[in-house]
Short mmCIF file of C-alpha atoms in Angstrom, two decimals:
data_model
loop_
_atom_site.label_atom_id
_atom_site.label_comp_id
_atom_site.label_asym_id
_atom_site.label_seq_id
_atom_site.Cartn_x
_atom_site.Cartn_y
_atom_site.Cartn_z
CA MET A 1 -11.71 -0.46 30.56
CA ASN A 2 -10.04 2.91 31.11
CA ILE A 3 -12.18 5.51 29.37
CA TYR A 4 -11.31 9.17 28.81
CA PHE A 5 -14.25 11.52 28.15
CA SER A 6 -13.52 14.82 26.42
CA GLY A 7 -16.26 17.32 27.26
CA LEU A 8 -17.49 15.36 30.25
CA GLY A 9 -19.29 18.34 31.77
CA GLY A 10 -21.76 18.65 28.89
CA VAL A 11 -25.33 17.39 28.69
CA GLY A 12 -24.50 14.83 26.00
CA ILE A 13 -21.33 13.30 27.43
CA GLY A 14 -21.97 13.86 31.15
CA PRO A 15 -24.67 11.19 31.57
CA LEU A 16 -22.48 8.64 29.75
CA VAL A 17 -19.71 9.25 32.27
CA GLU A 18 -22.03 8.24 35.09
CA ILE A 19 -23.28 5.21 33.11
CA ALA A 20 -19.73 4.04 32.37
CA ARG A 21 -18.78 4.36 36.03
CA ASP A 22 -21.88 2.42 37.11
CA ALA A 23 -20.93 -0.28 34.59
CA GLY A 24 -17.55 -0.75 36.30
CA HIS A 25 -15.20 1.17 34.00
CA MET A 26 -12.40 3.52 35.13
CA ILE A 27 -13.29 7.10 34.22
CA MET A 28 -11.29 10.27 33.66
CA GLY A 29 -11.69 13.28 31.41
CA SER A 30 -11.65 16.98 30.69
CA ASP A 31 -13.72 20.01 29.84
CA LEU A 32 -13.06 23.63 28.95
CA GLU A 33 -14.75 25.03 32.04
CA GLU A 34 -16.23 24.03 35.34
CA SER A 35 -19.86 23.00 35.55
CA PRO A 36 -22.08 21.45 38.22
CA LEU A 37 -21.35 18.04 36.69
CA THR A 38 -17.56 18.42 36.66
CA GLN A 39 -17.69 19.43 40.30
CA GLN A 40 -19.99 16.55 41.15
CA LEU A 41 -17.76 14.02 39.37
CA ARG A 42 -14.67 15.34 41.13
CA GLU A 43 -16.44 14.88 44.48
CA GLN A 44 -17.08 11.27 43.44
CA TYR A 45 -13.33 10.71 42.88
CA VAL A 46 -13.42 10.87 39.08
CA LEU A 47 -10.20 12.36 37.65
CA VAL A 48 -11.29 15.64 36.03
CA THR A 49 -9.23 18.47 34.59
CA ILE A 50 -10.26 21.87 33.25
CA GLY A 51 -8.34 22.60 30.06
CA GLN A 52 -7.94 20.55 26.91
CA ASP A 53 -4.42 21.07 25.58
CA GLY A 54 -3.73 17.32 25.69
CA SER A 55 -1.34 17.29 28.63
CA PHE A 56 -3.78 15.59 31.01
CA LEU A 57 -4.66 12.94 28.44
CA ARG A 58 -0.98 12.19 27.87
CA GLU A 59 -0.33 12.02 31.61
CA CYS A 60 -3.25 9.64 32.20
CA HIS A 61 -2.20 7.42 29.30
CA GLN A 62 1.36 7.17 30.62
CA ILE A 63 0.17 6.11 34.08
CA THR A 64 -2.56 3.69 32.93
CA PRO A 65 -3.12 3.21 29.18
CA ILE A 66 -6.42 4.62 27.96
CA ASP A 67 -8.59 2.09 26.11
CA TRP A 68 -11.19 4.47 24.67
CA PHE A 69 -11.40 8.21 24.01
CA VAL A 70 -15.05 9.36 23.85
CA TYR A 71 -15.70 12.92 22.72
CA THR A 72 -18.53 15.38 22.23
CA SER A 73 -19.79 16.38 18.77
CA ALA A 74 -18.71 19.93 19.58
CA LEU A 75 -15.02 18.98 19.26
CA PRO A 76 -13.44 20.24 16.01
CA ASP A 77 -11.36 17.82 13.94
CA ASP A 78 -8.16 19.64 14.90
CA HIS A 79 -8.84 19.52 18.65
CA ALA A 80 -5.62 18.92 20.63
CA GLU A 81 -6.97 15.98 22.63
CA LEU A 82 -8.56 14.29 19.63
CA LEU A 83 -5.35 14.58 17.62
CA LEU A 84 -3.27 13.29 20.51
CA ALA A 85 -5.59 10.31 21.04
CA GLY A 86 -5.01 9.37 17.42
CA GLU A 87 -1.23 9.70 17.80
CA LEU A 88 -1.29 7.49 20.89
CA GLY A 89 -3.29 4.81 19.10
CA ILE A 90 -6.30 5.14 21.42
CA ARG A 91 -9.69 4.04 20.10
CA THR A 92 -11.79 7.19 19.51
CA SER A 93 -15.52 7.68 18.99
CA LYS A 94 -18.43 9.99 19.62
CA ARG A 95 -21.04 9.17 22.26
CA ASP A 96 -23.29 7.05 20.02
CA GLU A 97 -20.67 4.34 19.44
CA PHE A 98 -19.88 4.09 23.15
CA LEU A 99 -23.55 3.93 24.10
CA ALA A 100 -24.16 1.22 21.49
CA TYR A 101 -21.34 -0.76 23.12
CA ILE A 102 -23.02 -0.46 26.56
CA LEU A 103 -26.37 -1.56 25.14
CA GLN A 104 -24.84 -4.62 23.52
CA GLU A 105 -22.55 -5.47 26.44
CA LYS A 106 -25.41 -5.33 28.96
CA ASP A 107 -28.10 -6.74 26.62
CA LEU A 108 -30.44 -3.78 27.09
CA LYS A 109 -33.55 -2.94 25.06
CA LEU A 110 -33.39 0.67 23.88
CA ILE A 111 -36.35 2.99 24.40
CA ALA A 112 -35.40 6.11 22.43
CA VAL A 113 -37.05 9.50 22.90
CA ALA A 114 -36.54 11.64 19.79
CA GLY A 115 -38.07 14.80 18.35
CA THR A 116 -37.41 18.49 17.87
CA HIS A 117 -39.03 19.67 21.11
CA GLY A 118 -39.81 17.97 24.41
CA LYS A 119 -37.17 15.22 24.41
CA THR A 120 -35.65 16.04 27.78
CA THR A 121 -38.93 16.43 29.64
CA THR A 122 -40.43 13.29 28.10
CA THR A 123 -37.31 11.23 28.84
CA GLY A 124 -37.30 12.53 32.40
CA MET A 125 -40.99 11.70 32.80
CA LEU A 126 -40.45 8.15 31.59
CA VAL A 127 -37.49 7.61 33.93
CA TRP A 128 -39.47 9.08 36.84
CA LEU A 129 -42.43 6.82 36.10
CA MET A 130 -40.31 3.67 35.86
CA LYS A 131 -38.71 4.46 39.20
CA HIS A 132 -42.09 5.18 40.78
CA ILE A 133 -43.70 1.94 39.67
CA GLY A 134 -40.67 -0.08 40.74
CA ILE A 135 -39.18 -1.12 37.40
CA PRO A 136 -35.34 -1.09 37.30
CA VAL A 137 -34.14 1.13 34.49
CA SER A 138 -30.93 2.43 32.97
CA TYR A 139 -31.05 5.81 31.24
CA SER A 140 -29.39 8.93 29.85
CA VAL A 141 -31.08 12.36 30.06
CA GLY A 142 -29.56 15.54 28.67
CA SER A 143 -30.20 17.62 31.78
CA THR A 144 -30.00 17.53 35.56
CA LEU A 145 -32.68 15.65 37.48
CA ALA A 146 -33.98 16.36 40.96
CA PHE A 147 -34.60 12.66 41.57
CA GLY A 148 -31.33 11.10 40.44
CA PRO A 149 -28.21 11.45 38.29
CA SER A 150 -28.44 12.41 34.61
CA GLY A 151 -27.19 8.97 33.60
CA LYS A 152 -27.41 5.60 35.30
CA PHE A 153 -26.76 1.93 34.64
CA ASP A 154 -28.80 -0.48 36.75
CA PRO A 155 -27.60 -4.11 36.44
CA GLU A 156 -31.16 -5.29 37.10
CA SER A 157 -32.64 -3.32 34.21
CA GLU A 158 -34.13 -4.69 31.00
CA TYR A 159 -34.60 -1.30 29.33
CA PHE A 160 -32.36 1.66 28.57
CA ILE A 161 -34.17 4.99 28.15
CA TYR A 162 -32.23 7.45 26.00
CA GLU A 163 -32.79 11.06 25.00
CA CYS A 164 -31.91 10.41 21.38
CA ASP A 165 -30.82 13.66 19.76
CA GLU A 166 -31.07 14.21 16.02
CA TYR A 167 -28.19 16.70 15.99
CA ASP A 168 -25.13 15.38 14.11
CA ARG A 169 -27.43 12.51 13.00
CA ASN A 170 -26.76 10.87 16.37
CA PHE A 171 -30.12 9.07 16.47
CA LEU A 172 -29.50 7.27 13.18
CA ASN A 173 -26.81 5.16 14.86
CA PHE A 174 -29.43 3.21 16.83
CA LYS A 175 -32.10 0.59 16.16
CA PRO A 176 -34.46 1.04 19.11
CA HIS A 177 -36.77 -1.56 20.55
CA LEU A 178 -39.29 1.28 20.97
CA SER A 179 -39.14 4.94 19.89
CA LEU A 180 -41.18 7.95 20.96
CA ILE A 181 -41.37 10.98 18.68
CA THR A 182 -42.33 14.04 20.71
CA SER A 183 -42.64 16.55 17.85
CA ILE A 184 -41.01 17.39 14.53
CA ASP A 185 -40.12 20.88 13.28
CA TYR A 186 -37.22 21.60 10.94
CA ASP A 187 -34.10 22.42 12.98
CA HIS A 188 -30.29 22.12 13.01
CA PRO A 189 -29.57 23.58 9.55
CA ASP A 190 -25.85 23.02 10.18
CA THR A 191 -26.53 19.25 10.14
CA TYR A 192 -29.51 19.21 7.75
CA PRO A 193 -29.17 21.95 5.11
CA THR A 194 -32.74 21.38 3.89
CA GLU A 195 -36.07 20.57 5.50
CA ALA A 196 -36.33 17.52 3.24
CA GLU A 197 -33.11 16.09 4.70
CA TYR A 198 -34.45 16.65 8.21
CA THR A 199 -37.76 14.87 7.62
CA GLN A 200 -35.99 12.07 5.74
CA ALA A 201 -33.78 11.48 8.80
CA PHE A 202 -36.86 11.01 10.97
CA ARG A 203 -38.39 8.63 8.45
CA GLN A 204 -35.19 6.61 8.51
CA PHE A 205 -35.17 6.63 12.32
CA ILE A 206 -38.72 5.30 12.40
CA ASP A 207 -37.82 2.61 9.84
CA GLN A 208 -34.89 1.56 12.06
CA SER A 209 -37.14 1.26 15.13
CA ALA A 210 -38.97 -1.97 15.88
CA HIS A 211 -41.96 0.09 17.01
CA THR A 212 -42.71 3.83 17.23
CA ILE A 213 -45.23 6.00 19.04
CA LEU A 214 -45.87 9.44 17.52
CA TRP A 215 -48.51 12.09 16.98
CA ARG A 216 -50.71 12.12 13.86
CA ILE A 217 -49.57 15.64 12.96
CA ASP A 218 -45.93 14.55 12.89
CA ALA A 219 -46.61 11.35 10.95
CA ASP A 220 -48.44 13.43 8.33
CA TYR A 221 -45.74 16.12 8.26
CA ILE A 222 -42.86 13.75 7.44
CA LYS A 223 -45.10 11.49 5.29
CA THR A 224 -43.93 8.37 7.04
CA ASN A 225 -45.16 4.89 6.23
CA ALA A 226 -46.19 4.17 9.81
CA ASP A 227 -47.07 0.49 9.41
CA HIS A 228 -45.15 -0.41 12.58
CA ALA A 229 -46.13 2.73 14.49
CA TRP A 230 -48.80 3.69 16.99
CA VAL A 231 -50.16 7.02 15.76
CA ILE A 232 -52.08 8.98 18.40
CA ASP A 233 -54.48 11.90 18.05
CA GLU A 234 -55.68 13.05 21.47
CA THR A 235 -54.07 14.26 24.69
CA ILE A 236 -55.32 12.44 27.76
CA SER A 237 -56.38 14.29 30.90
CA LEU A 238 -53.50 14.54 33.37
CA PRO A 239 -52.89 16.68 36.48
CA LEU A 240 -49.95 18.61 34.93
CA ALA A 241 -49.56 22.30 34.13
CA GLY A 242 -48.84 23.15 30.50
CA GLU A 243 -50.45 21.67 27.39
CA HIS A 244 -47.07 20.52 26.05
CA ASN A 245 -46.39 18.70 29.33
CA ARG A 246 -49.73 16.94 29.04
CA ARG A 247 -48.88 15.93 25.46
CA ASN A 248 -45.47 14.61 26.54
CA ALA A 249 -47.06 12.70 29.40
CA THR A 250 -49.59 11.22 27.00
CA LEU A 251 -46.72 9.68 25.04
CA VAL A 252 -45.32 8.23 28.26
CA THR A 253 -48.64 6.60 29.12
CA LYS A 254 -48.65 4.96 25.68
CA VAL A 255 -45.21 3.46 26.40
CA VAL A 256 -46.58 1.92 29.56
CA ASP A 257 -49.58 0.59 27.65
CA TYR A 258 -47.34 -0.86 24.94
CA LEU A 259 -45.02 -2.57 27.44
CA ASP A 260 -47.98 -3.55 29.66
CA ILE A 261 -46.07 -2.78 32.86
CA ALA A 262 -48.47 -0.78 35.07
CA LYS A 263 -52.08 0.14 35.76
CA THR A 264 -53.40 3.36 34.22
CA GLU A 265 -54.39 4.84 37.59
CA ASP A 266 -50.87 4.31 38.98
CA VAL A 267 -49.38 5.97 35.91
CA VAL A 268 -51.62 9.04 36.20
CA ILE A 269 -50.80 9.47 39.89
CA SER A 270 -47.05 9.14 39.28
CA LEU A 271 -46.97 11.57 36.36
CA GLY A 272 -48.97 14.10 38.36
CA GLU A 273 -46.10 14.15 40.86
CA PHE A 274 -43.34 14.57 38.25
CA PRO A 275 -40.87 17.19 39.59
CA GLY A 276 -39.51 18.25 36.20
CA THR A 277 -35.99 18.37 34.83
CA GLY A 278 -33.25 20.99 34.94
CA ARG A 279 -33.81 24.07 32.75
CA ARG A 280 -37.28 22.99 31.67
CA PHE A 281 -39.47 25.56 33.41
CA GLU A 282 -37.20 25.07 36.41
CA LYS A 283 -37.95 27.24 39.43
CA ILE A 284 -34.68 28.78 40.61
CA GLY A 285 -36.10 31.42 42.95
CA ASP A 286 -39.30 33.13 44.05
CA ASN A 287 -41.15 34.14 40.86
CA LEU A 288 -38.09 33.19 38.79
CA TYR A 289 -37.84 30.32 36.28
CA SER A 290 -35.25 29.10 33.79
CA ASP A 291 -35.99 27.27 30.54
CA TYR A 292 -33.84 25.89 27.72
CA GLY A 293 -36.38 26.66 24.96
CA HIS A 294 -35.07 28.58 21.94
CA HIS A 295 -37.55 27.89 19.14
CA PRO A 296 -40.76 29.90 18.51
CA LYS A 297 -42.97 26.88 19.22
CA GLU A 298 -41.10 26.16 22.46
CA ILE A 299 -41.48 29.79 23.51
CA ALA A 300 -45.22 29.76 22.90
CA ALA A 301 -45.67 26.44 24.72
CA THR A 302 -43.64 27.52 27.75
CA LEU A 303 -45.44 30.87 27.99
CA GLN A 304 -48.74 28.97 27.93
CA LEU A 305 -47.47 26.89 30.85
CA ALA A 306 -46.27 30.01 32.67
CA ARG A 307 -49.70 31.63 32.31
CA GLU A 308 -51.30 28.60 33.94
CA VAL A 309 -49.05 29.36 36.93
CA SER A 310 -49.31 33.18 36.94
CA ASP A 311 -51.52 35.86 35.39
CA HIS A 312 -48.51 38.12 34.81
CA VAL A 313 -45.40 36.86 33.02
CA VAL A 314 -42.21 38.70 32.07
CA LEU A 315 -39.97 36.95 29.53
CA VAL A 316 -36.20 37.34 29.15
CA TYR A 317 -35.23 35.71 25.85
CA GLN A 318 -31.79 34.92 24.45
CA PRO A 319 -31.96 33.57 20.87
CA HIS A 320 -29.59 30.72 20.05
CA GLN A 321 -27.28 30.51 17.02
CA ASN A 322 -27.35 33.14 14.29
CA ARG A 323 -27.66 30.63 11.46
CA ARG A 324 -30.80 29.26 13.18
CA GLN A 325 -32.20 32.80 13.54
CA ALA A 326 -31.69 33.42 9.83
CA ARG A 327 -33.98 30.47 9.15
CA ILE A 328 -36.67 31.11 11.77
CA LYS A 329 -36.81 34.94 11.91
CA ASP A 330 -40.06 35.04 9.95
CA MET A 331 -41.58 32.54 12.40
CA TYR A 332 -41.40 35.10 15.21
CA TYR A 333 -44.96 36.39 15.04
CA ASN A 334 -47.54 35.95 17.83
CA GLN A 335 -45.67 33.58 20.16
CA PHE A 336 -44.87 36.30 22.71
CA GLU A 337 -48.40 37.61 23.30
CA LEU A 338 -48.82 35.83 26.65
CA ALA A 339 -45.91 37.83 28.11
CA ASP A 340 -46.65 41.21 29.68
CA GLU A 341 -43.15 42.30 28.66
CA THR A 342 -40.24 40.68 26.81
CA TYR A 343 -36.57 41.56 27.19
CA TRP A 344 -34.85 40.47 23.96
CA LEU A 345 -31.10 39.78 24.21
CA PRO A 346 -28.48 39.50 21.46
CA THR A 347 -28.22 36.05 19.90
CA TYR A 348 -25.86 33.56 21.57
CA LEU A 349 -23.37 32.66 18.85
CA THR A 350 -22.14 29.08 18.35
CA ARG A 351 -21.17 26.93 15.34
CA GLU A 352 -21.72 29.91 13.03
CA ASP A 353 -21.14 30.52 9.34
CA PRO A 354 -18.48 33.28 9.33
CA ASP A 355 -19.85 34.65 6.05
CA GLU A 356 -23.38 35.11 7.37
CA PRO A 357 -24.25 38.57 8.79
CA ILE A 358 -25.28 38.65 12.45
CA LEU A 359 -28.96 39.49 12.85
CA SER A 360 -29.69 42.16 15.44
CA PRO A 361 -32.55 41.94 17.96
CA GLU A 362 -34.27 44.74 16.06
CA ALA A 363 -34.21 42.65 12.89
CA LEU A 364 -35.65 39.62 14.67
CA ILE A 365 -38.62 41.37 16.31
CA THR A 366 -39.83 43.05 13.11
CA HIS A 367 -42.93 40.88 12.65
CA LEU A 368 -44.00 40.47 16.29
CA THR A 369 -47.67 41.24 16.88
CA ASN A 370 -46.90 42.76 20.30
CA LYS A 371 -43.65 44.53 19.40
CA GLU A 372 -44.55 47.47 21.65
CA THR A 373 -44.03 45.27 24.73
CA VAL A 374 -40.53 44.15 23.68
CA HIS A 375 -37.36 45.79 25.02
CA VAL A 376 -33.96 45.20 23.41
CA ALA A 377 -31.63 44.49 26.33
CA GLU A 378 -28.21 43.25 27.42
CA MET A 379 -27.28 40.90 30.26
CA ASP A 380 -26.28 43.70 32.61
CA ASN A 381 -27.29 45.31 35.89
CA ASP A 382 -30.14 47.23 34.24
CA LEU A 383 -31.71 43.95 33.14
CA TRP A 384 -31.20 42.39 36.57
CA GLN A 385 -32.89 45.37 38.20
CA ALA A 386 -35.84 44.99 35.83
CA ILE A 387 -36.06 41.29 36.72
CA GLN A 388 -35.95 42.07 40.44
CA GLN A 389 -38.61 44.75 40.06
CA ALA A 390 -40.96 42.38 38.24
CA ARG A 391 -40.43 39.68 40.87
CA SER A 392 -41.15 42.15 43.68
CA GLU A 393 -44.44 43.03 41.96
CA GLY A 394 -45.46 39.38 42.03
CA LYS A 395 -44.86 38.72 38.35
CA LEU A 396 -43.40 35.44 37.12
CA VAL A 397 -40.08 36.05 35.34
CA LEU A 398 -39.14 33.41 32.76
CA CYS A 399 -35.56 33.35 31.43
CA MET A 400 -35.34 31.35 28.18
CA GLY A 401 -32.46 30.30 25.95
CA ALA A 402 -29.86 27.60 25.33
CA GLY A 403 -26.88 29.90 25.72
CA THR A 404 -25.47 31.86 28.68
CA ILE A 405 -28.72 33.24 30.10
CA ASP A 406 -29.15 30.41 32.62
CA ASN A 407 -25.67 30.74 34.12
CA TRP A 408 -25.97 34.52 34.20
CA VAL A 409 -29.22 34.59 36.13
CA ARG A 410 -28.02 31.93 38.58
CA GLU A 411 -24.84 33.90 39.25
CA LYS A 412 -26.92 37.04 39.83
CA MET A 413 -29.08 35.08 42.27
CA MET A 414 -26.01 34.00 44.22
CA THR A 415 -24.32 37.40 44.32
CA SER A 416 -27.49 39.26 45.23
CA GLY A 417 -28.59 36.71 47.80
CA SER A 418 -32.05 36.49 46.26
#
């Protein structure tokens, strides 16, 4: 088939592009801006354009008719490419429908990794482990990997490992052979207006799964009837920094036990060598790390990991989405105590309610127990100088957020040569 991906540089669509190509389909697509993935795909002779006014889609369709238009959930209903695809009579769908087609076409058993926090790392760990113990695997991970592409189809594989996101109710479109639930905390109020709707979605996901592995605390929280679930209580001892990493790895070991595919000692050795995934406590320079976390529990967990690596940690934090901040502002309490200093940036705005007032950094830090160590800051040269000073003093600088903070700090690294 000829498949056009709209938003092919993003973490949701990007891995599917690589999977579709591996599966023998002709690929082309667009995005609004360049990214490492768009550049990588172009180097691999995929037709990629930057800009989404519809002209490239029309041109491609005239040369070789497009069979399927796959688009990201971020596309609005009035998006130029989406409207044009409809006018041209091209089949259109979001990523879940296309992935379901691949699973059925290739007769793959789905191992889905779901949860509020830890999905990317846990999915990456499971893919890493499968590769290490010599089991062919197909997969999709919502981040870059140091040990392979973000998405892959292996014709020898029996299983497909998928980072199964709850946003836009994506995960409810699947009936997994096996599901892992990493953690559950109410999130995505733009998709789930109430906490009850959020927990109900996870109960439904578990009901749709042939088998599920999850933590006792999460099973109790959502009040699931876990008759066909393996509920676990204790973290096993593993040679990994960070309590949340050890918890995620514990889930992975249970998958191996359930599938009966490797010896415990081989699993422990392999997980101890896990190199991590992009933007999950990713080292991008001396004493400088980037992390995607943007929820109070993620911040606390990542700071705990950072303190296992260094006795002195400086945090640069960019909150994500104003409507999320309105819901979690009272949860900002003692999560920042492991940081010597915190530089708090304005909230990155996306998918906002235009009638909701924008919360300032000052409003968000009101209840912090260590407010005296927090500096309201901007992404400017003053902040970069503070980061460089902390690094020169041997402190670990952790830049956290799901918005523009990662690109900004990487660009500063390139321009400063450090």
